[in-house]
Coordinates of C-alpha atoms in Angstrom, one line a residue:
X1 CA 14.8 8.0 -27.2
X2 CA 17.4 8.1 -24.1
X3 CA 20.7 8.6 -25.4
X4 CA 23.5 5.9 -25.0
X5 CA 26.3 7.6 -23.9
X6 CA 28.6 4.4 -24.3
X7 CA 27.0 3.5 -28.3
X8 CA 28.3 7.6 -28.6
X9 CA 31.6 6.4 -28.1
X10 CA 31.3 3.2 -29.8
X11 CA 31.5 1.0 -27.0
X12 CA 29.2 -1.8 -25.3
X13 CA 28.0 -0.9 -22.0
X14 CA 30.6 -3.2 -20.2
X15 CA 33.7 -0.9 -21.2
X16 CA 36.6 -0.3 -18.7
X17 CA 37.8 2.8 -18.5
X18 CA 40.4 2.2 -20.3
X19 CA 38.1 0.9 -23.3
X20 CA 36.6 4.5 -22.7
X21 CA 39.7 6.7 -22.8
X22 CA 41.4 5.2 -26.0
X23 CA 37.9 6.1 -27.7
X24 CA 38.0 9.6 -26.4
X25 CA 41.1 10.1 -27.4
X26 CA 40.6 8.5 -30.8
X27 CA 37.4 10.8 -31.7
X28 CA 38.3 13.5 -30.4
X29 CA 41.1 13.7 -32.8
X30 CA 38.8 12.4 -36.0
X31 CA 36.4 15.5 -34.8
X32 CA 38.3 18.1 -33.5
X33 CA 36.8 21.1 -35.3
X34 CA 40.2 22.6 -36.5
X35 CA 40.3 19.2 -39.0
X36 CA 36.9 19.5 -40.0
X37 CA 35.7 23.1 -40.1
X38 CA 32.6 24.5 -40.9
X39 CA 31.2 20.8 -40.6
X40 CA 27.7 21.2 -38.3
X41 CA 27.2 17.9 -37.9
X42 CA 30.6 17.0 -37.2
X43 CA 30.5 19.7 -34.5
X44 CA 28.0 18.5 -33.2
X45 CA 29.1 14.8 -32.9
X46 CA 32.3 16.4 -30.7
X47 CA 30.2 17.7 -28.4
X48 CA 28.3 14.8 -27.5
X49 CA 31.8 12.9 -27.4
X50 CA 33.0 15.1 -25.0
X51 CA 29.7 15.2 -22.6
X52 CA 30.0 11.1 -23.2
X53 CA 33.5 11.2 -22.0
X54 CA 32.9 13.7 -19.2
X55 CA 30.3 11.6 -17.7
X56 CA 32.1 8.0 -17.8
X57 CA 35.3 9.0 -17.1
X58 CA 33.6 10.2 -13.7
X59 CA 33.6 7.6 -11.9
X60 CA 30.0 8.7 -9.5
X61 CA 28.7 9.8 -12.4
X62 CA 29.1 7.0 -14.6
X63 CA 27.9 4.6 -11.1
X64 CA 24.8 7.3 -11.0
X65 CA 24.5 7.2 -15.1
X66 CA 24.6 3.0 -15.4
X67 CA 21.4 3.2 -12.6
X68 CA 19.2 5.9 -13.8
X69 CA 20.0 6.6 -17.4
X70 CA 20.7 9.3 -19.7
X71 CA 17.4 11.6 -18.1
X72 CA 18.6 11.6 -14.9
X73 CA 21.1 14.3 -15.8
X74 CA 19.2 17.4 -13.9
X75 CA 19.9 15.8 -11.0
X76 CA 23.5 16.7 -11.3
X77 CA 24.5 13.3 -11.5
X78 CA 25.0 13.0 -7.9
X79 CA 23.2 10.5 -5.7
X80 CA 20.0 9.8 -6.7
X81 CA 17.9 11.4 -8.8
X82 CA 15.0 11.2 -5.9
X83 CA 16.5 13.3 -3.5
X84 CA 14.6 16.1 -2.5
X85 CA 11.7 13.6 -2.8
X86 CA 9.9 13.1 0.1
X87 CA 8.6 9.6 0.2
X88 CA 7.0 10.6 3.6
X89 CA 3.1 9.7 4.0
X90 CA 3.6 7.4 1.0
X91 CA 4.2 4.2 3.4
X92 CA 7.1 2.4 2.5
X93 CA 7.6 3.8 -1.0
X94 CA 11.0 5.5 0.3
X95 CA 12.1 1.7 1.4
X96 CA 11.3 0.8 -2.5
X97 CA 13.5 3.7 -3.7
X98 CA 16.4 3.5 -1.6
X99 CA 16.1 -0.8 -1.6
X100 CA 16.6 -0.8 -5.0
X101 CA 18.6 2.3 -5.6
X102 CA 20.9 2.6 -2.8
X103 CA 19.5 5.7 -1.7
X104 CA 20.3 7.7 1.3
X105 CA 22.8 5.6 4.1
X106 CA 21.3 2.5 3.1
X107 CA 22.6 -0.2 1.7
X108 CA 22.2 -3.4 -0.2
X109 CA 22.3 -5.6 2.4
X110 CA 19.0 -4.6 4.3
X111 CA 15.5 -5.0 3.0
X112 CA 12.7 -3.9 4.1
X113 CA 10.1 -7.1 4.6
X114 CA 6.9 -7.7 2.4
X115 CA 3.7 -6.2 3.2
X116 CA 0.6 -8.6 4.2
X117 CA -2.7 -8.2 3.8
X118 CA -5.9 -10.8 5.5
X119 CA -9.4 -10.0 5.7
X120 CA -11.9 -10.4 8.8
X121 CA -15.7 -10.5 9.3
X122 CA -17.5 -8.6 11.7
X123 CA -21.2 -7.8 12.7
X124 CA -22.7 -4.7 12.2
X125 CA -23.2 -4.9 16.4
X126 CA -19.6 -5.5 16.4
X127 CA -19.0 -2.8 14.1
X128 CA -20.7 -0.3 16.5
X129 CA -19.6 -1.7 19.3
X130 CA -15.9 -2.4 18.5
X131 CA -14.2 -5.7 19.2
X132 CA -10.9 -7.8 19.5
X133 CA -10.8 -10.2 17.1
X134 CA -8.8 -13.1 16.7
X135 CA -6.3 -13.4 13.1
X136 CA -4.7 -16.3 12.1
X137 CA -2.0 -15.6 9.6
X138 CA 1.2 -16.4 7.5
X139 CA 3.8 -14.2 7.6
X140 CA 7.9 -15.3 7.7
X141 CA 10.0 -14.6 10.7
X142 CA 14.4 -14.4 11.2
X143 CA 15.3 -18.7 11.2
X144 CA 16.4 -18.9 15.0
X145 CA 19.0 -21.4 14.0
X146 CA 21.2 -18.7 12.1
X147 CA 20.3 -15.9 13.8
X148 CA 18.8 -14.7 10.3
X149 CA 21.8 -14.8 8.1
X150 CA 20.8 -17.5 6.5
X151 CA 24.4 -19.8 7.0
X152 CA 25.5 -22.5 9.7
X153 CA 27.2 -21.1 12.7
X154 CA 30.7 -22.1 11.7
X155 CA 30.4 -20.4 8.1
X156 CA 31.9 -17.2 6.7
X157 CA 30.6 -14.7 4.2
X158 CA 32.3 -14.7 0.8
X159 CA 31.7 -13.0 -2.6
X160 CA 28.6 -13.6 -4.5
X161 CA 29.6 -15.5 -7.4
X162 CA 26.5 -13.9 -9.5
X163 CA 27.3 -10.9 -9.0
X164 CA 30.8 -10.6 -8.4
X165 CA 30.1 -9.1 -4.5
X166 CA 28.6 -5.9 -6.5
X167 CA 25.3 -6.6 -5.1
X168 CA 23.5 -5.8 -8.8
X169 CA 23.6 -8.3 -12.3
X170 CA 22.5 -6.5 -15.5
X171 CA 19.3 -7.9 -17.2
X172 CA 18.2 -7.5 -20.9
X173 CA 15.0 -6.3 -21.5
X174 CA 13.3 -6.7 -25.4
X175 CA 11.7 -3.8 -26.1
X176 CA 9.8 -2.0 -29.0
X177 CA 13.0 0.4 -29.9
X178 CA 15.7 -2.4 -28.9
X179 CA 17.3 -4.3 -26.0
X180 CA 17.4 -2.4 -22.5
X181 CA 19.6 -3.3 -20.4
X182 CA 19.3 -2.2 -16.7
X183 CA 20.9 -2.7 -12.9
X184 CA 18.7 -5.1 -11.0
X185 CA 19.3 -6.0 -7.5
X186 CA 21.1 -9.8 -7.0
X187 CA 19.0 -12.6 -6.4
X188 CA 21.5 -14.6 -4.8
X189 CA 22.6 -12.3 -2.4
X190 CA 19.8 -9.6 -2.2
X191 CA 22.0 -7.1 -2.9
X192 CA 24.4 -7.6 -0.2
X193 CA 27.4 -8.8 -2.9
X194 CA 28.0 -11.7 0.1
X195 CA 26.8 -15.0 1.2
X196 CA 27.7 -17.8 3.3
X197 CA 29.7 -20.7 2.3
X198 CA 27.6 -23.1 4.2
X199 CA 23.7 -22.5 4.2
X200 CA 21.8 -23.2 6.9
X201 CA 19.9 -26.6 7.0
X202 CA 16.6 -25.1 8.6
X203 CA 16.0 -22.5 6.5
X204 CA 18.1 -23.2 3.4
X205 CA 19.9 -20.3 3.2
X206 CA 17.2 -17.6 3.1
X207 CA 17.4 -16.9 6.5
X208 CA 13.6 -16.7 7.7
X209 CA 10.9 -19.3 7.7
X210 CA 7.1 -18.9 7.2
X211 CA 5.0 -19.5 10.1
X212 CA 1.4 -19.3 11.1
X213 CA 0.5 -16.6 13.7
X214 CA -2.2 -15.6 16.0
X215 CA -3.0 -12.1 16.7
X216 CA -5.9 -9.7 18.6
X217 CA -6.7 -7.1 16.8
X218 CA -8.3 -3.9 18.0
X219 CA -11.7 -2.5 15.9
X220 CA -12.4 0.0 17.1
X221 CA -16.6 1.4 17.0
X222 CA -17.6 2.8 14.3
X223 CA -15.2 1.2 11.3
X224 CA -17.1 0.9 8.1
X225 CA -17.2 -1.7 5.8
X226 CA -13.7 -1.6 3.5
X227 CA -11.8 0.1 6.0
X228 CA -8.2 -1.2 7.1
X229 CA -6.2 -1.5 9.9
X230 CA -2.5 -1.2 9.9
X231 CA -0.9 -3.8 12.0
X232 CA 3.0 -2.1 12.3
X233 CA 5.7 -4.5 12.3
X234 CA 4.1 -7.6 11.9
X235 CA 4.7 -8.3 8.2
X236 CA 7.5 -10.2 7.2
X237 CA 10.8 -9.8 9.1
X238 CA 13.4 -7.9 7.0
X239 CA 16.4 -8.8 5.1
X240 CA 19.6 -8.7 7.1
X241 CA 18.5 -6.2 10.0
X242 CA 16.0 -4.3 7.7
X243 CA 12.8 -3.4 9.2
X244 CA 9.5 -6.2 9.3
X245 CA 6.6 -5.0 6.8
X246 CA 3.4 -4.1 8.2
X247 CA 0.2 -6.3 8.5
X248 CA -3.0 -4.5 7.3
X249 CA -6.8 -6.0 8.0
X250 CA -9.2 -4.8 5.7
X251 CA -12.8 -5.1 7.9
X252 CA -16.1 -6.9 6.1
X253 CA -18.5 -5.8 7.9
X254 CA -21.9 -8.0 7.4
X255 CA -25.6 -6.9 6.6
X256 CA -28.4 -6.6 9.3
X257 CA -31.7 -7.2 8.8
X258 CA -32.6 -4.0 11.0
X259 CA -30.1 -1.5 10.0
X260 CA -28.4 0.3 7.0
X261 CA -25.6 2.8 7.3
X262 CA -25.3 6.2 5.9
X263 CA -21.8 7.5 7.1
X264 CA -22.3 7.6 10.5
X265 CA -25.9 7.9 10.2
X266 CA -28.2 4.8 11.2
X267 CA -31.5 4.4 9.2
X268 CA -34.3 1.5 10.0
X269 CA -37.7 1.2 9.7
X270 CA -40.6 1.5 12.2
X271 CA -44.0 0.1 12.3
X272 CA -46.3 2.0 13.9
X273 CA -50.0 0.4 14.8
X274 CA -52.6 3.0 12.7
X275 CA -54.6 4.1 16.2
X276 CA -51.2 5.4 17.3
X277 CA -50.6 6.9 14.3
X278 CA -53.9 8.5 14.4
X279 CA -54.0 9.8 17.8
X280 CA -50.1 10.0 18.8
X281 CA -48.3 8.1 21.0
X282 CA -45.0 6.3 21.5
X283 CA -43.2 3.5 20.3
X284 CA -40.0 1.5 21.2
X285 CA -37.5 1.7 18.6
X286 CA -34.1 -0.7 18.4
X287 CA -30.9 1.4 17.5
X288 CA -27.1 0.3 17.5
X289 CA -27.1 1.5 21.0
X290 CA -29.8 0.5 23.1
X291 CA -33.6 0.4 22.8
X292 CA -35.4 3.9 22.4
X293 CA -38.8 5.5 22.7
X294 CA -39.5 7.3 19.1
X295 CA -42.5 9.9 20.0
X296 CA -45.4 9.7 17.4
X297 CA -47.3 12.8 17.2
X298 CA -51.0 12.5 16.1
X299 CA -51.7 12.5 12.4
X300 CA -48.2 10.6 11.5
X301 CA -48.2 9.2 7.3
X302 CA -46.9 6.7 6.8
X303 CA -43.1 6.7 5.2
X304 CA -42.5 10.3 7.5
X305 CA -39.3 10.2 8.7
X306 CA -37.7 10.9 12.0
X307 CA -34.7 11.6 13.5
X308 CA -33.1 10.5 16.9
X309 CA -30.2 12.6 17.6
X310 CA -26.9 10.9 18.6
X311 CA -28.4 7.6 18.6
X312 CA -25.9 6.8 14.9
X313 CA -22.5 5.1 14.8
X314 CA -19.7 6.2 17.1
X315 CA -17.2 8.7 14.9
X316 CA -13.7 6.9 14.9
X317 CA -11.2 8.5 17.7
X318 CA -14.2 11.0 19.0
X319 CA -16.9 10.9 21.5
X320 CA -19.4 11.9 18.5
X321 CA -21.8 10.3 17.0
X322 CA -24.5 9.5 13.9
X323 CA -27.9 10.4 14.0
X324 CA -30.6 7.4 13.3
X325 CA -33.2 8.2 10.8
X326 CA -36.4 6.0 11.7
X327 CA -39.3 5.7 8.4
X328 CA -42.5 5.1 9.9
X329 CA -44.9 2.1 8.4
X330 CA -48.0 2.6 9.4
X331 CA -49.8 -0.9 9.8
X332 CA -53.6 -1.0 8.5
X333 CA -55.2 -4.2 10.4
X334 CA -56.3 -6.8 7.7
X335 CA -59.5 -8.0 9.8
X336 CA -61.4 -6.0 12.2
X337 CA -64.1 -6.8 15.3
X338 CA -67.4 -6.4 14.7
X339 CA -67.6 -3.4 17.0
X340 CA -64.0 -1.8 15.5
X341 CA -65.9 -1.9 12.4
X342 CA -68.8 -0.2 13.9
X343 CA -66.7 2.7 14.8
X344 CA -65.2 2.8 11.7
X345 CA -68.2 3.2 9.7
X346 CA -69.4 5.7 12.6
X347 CA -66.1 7.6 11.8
X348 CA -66.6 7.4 8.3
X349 CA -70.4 9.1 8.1
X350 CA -68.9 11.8 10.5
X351 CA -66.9 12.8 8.1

């Protein structure tokens, strides 16, 4: 279990410093080894006294000890505990960290906007092809009647009465080995530990409003089914000058009657009349690109498959492309002339 390095002193977890060096004082004395020698355990209780003490009586190291806890030690008790972490190629994950932490230069007072996420539906044509579809989306932008800071013109910014302008309330969490308490970021003030006396009428105080929005977005050829688009800076707008979140489109592309995709491959299917199929020929053939001429050589089974080369799906951000894989169906006619059935039975006693 994480040691409590205020219950090792004997205090709650809201002790001045004071409250903290009268208990120092008071067991160091009741534990000093030269009054209790040869006592283990008693040794053993000093010790953790005195790494209590040497940690809240600091006051960046208590600051650093109330956020992260007893297991953030290695870190030095300095900062926080993630740096050296690089939260780069992770999105906004450093944002989370040092939002919530106060990591870095940031502070309090800026927040990085929500993320969004919308879906849109595109053909399989369109998914070759690429397009510019229209989005019609929700997102929240800064209230232009305070400029964002979420109070009237004439008002001034003054302490946060839930949090004491500290920008952080503690909250009690229940929990299988007790109650947890923890530093949370201020609701009322989003960590800024100040408000405005008079709220803005428009927004009521928060600052930004939710709107509905139009944007073009750019598929390009060749996105797949399930693939998304990152959309920068068009989540919603930040808290107090912190950057907007992002928008990302995730792309449905729909089935075709003609096609399936394999990668970047394309694979149909081709009917083929049987004379052609006997004697070899050639046959149109639809692909994502245009209309093609798949060559038949004599003696073709039916399910053989061919290959047209570069005729696939465009690769994303290259000039390459798929192959398209055509099966061949060869058709048997259900009814037959008098005289194709004469040179069918010819045929037959030929061979």
């Amino acid at each position: 279990m994480t040691k409590d390095l205020y219950a090792v002193l004997g205090l709650e977890r809201n002790a001045s410093i004071d409250d903290i060096k009268k208990a120092y004082r008071r067991l160091s004395k009741e534990l000093h080894p030269d009054r209790q020698k040869g006592n283990k355990e008693t040794e053993k209780r000093f010790k953790e006294v005195n790494e209590a003490y040497e940690i809240l009586s600091d006051a960046k190291k208590k600051e650093s000890y109330d956020r992260f806890g007893y297991d953030a030690r290695s870190s030095g008790f300095h900062g926080s505990p993630f740096e050296g972490f690089s939260a780069e190629g992770f999105g906004g994950l450093g944002d989370i960290f040092e939002q919530f932490f106060g990591g870095g230069k940031r502070t309090g007072s800026q927040a990085r906007g929500e993320d969004h996420e919308v879906q849109v539906q595109i053909s399989f044509k369109e998914s070759a092809e690429g397009i510019e579809k229209p989005i019609t989306f929700a997102r929240t932008v800064s209230c232009e009647e305070c400029g964002g800071t979420g109070g009237q013109r004439e008002a001034q910014m003054i302490s946060c009465e839930k949090c004491g302008g500290t920008g952080q309330v503690r909250r009690a969490t229940p929990s299988f080995f007790g109650e947890i308490l923890e530093r949370v970021l201020c609701e009322g003030c989003r960590g800024s530990g100040r408000v405005p006396n008079r709220l803005c009428t428009h927004c009521r105080g928060e600052g930004h409003v939710r709107v509905s929005q139009e944007e073009k977005v750019h598929i390009p050829a060749g996105i797949a089914d399930g693939q998304t688009i990152r959309i920068q800076g068009k989540g919603d707008v930040g808290f107090r000058g912190g950057s907007p979140g992002d928008l990302f489109v995730t792309v449905r592309v729909l089935n075709d009657k003609r096609f399936t995709r394999d990668g970047n491959d394309v694979r149909s299917t081709v009917h083929v009349p049987l004379i052609t199929a006997l004697l070899g020929g050639e046959c149109p053939i639809d692909t994502v690109q245009d209309t093609a001429t798949l060559k038949i050589p004599a003696g073709t089974q039916s399910h053989q498959l061919f290959r047209l080369r570069g005729k696939g799906m465009p690769v994303v951000g290259t000039s390459r492309y798929g192959d398209h894989y055509a099966t061949v169906v060869v058709d048997i006619p259900t009814k037959l002339s008098r005289r194709e059935q004469e040179l069918i039975e010819e045929w037959q006693s030929l061979a």
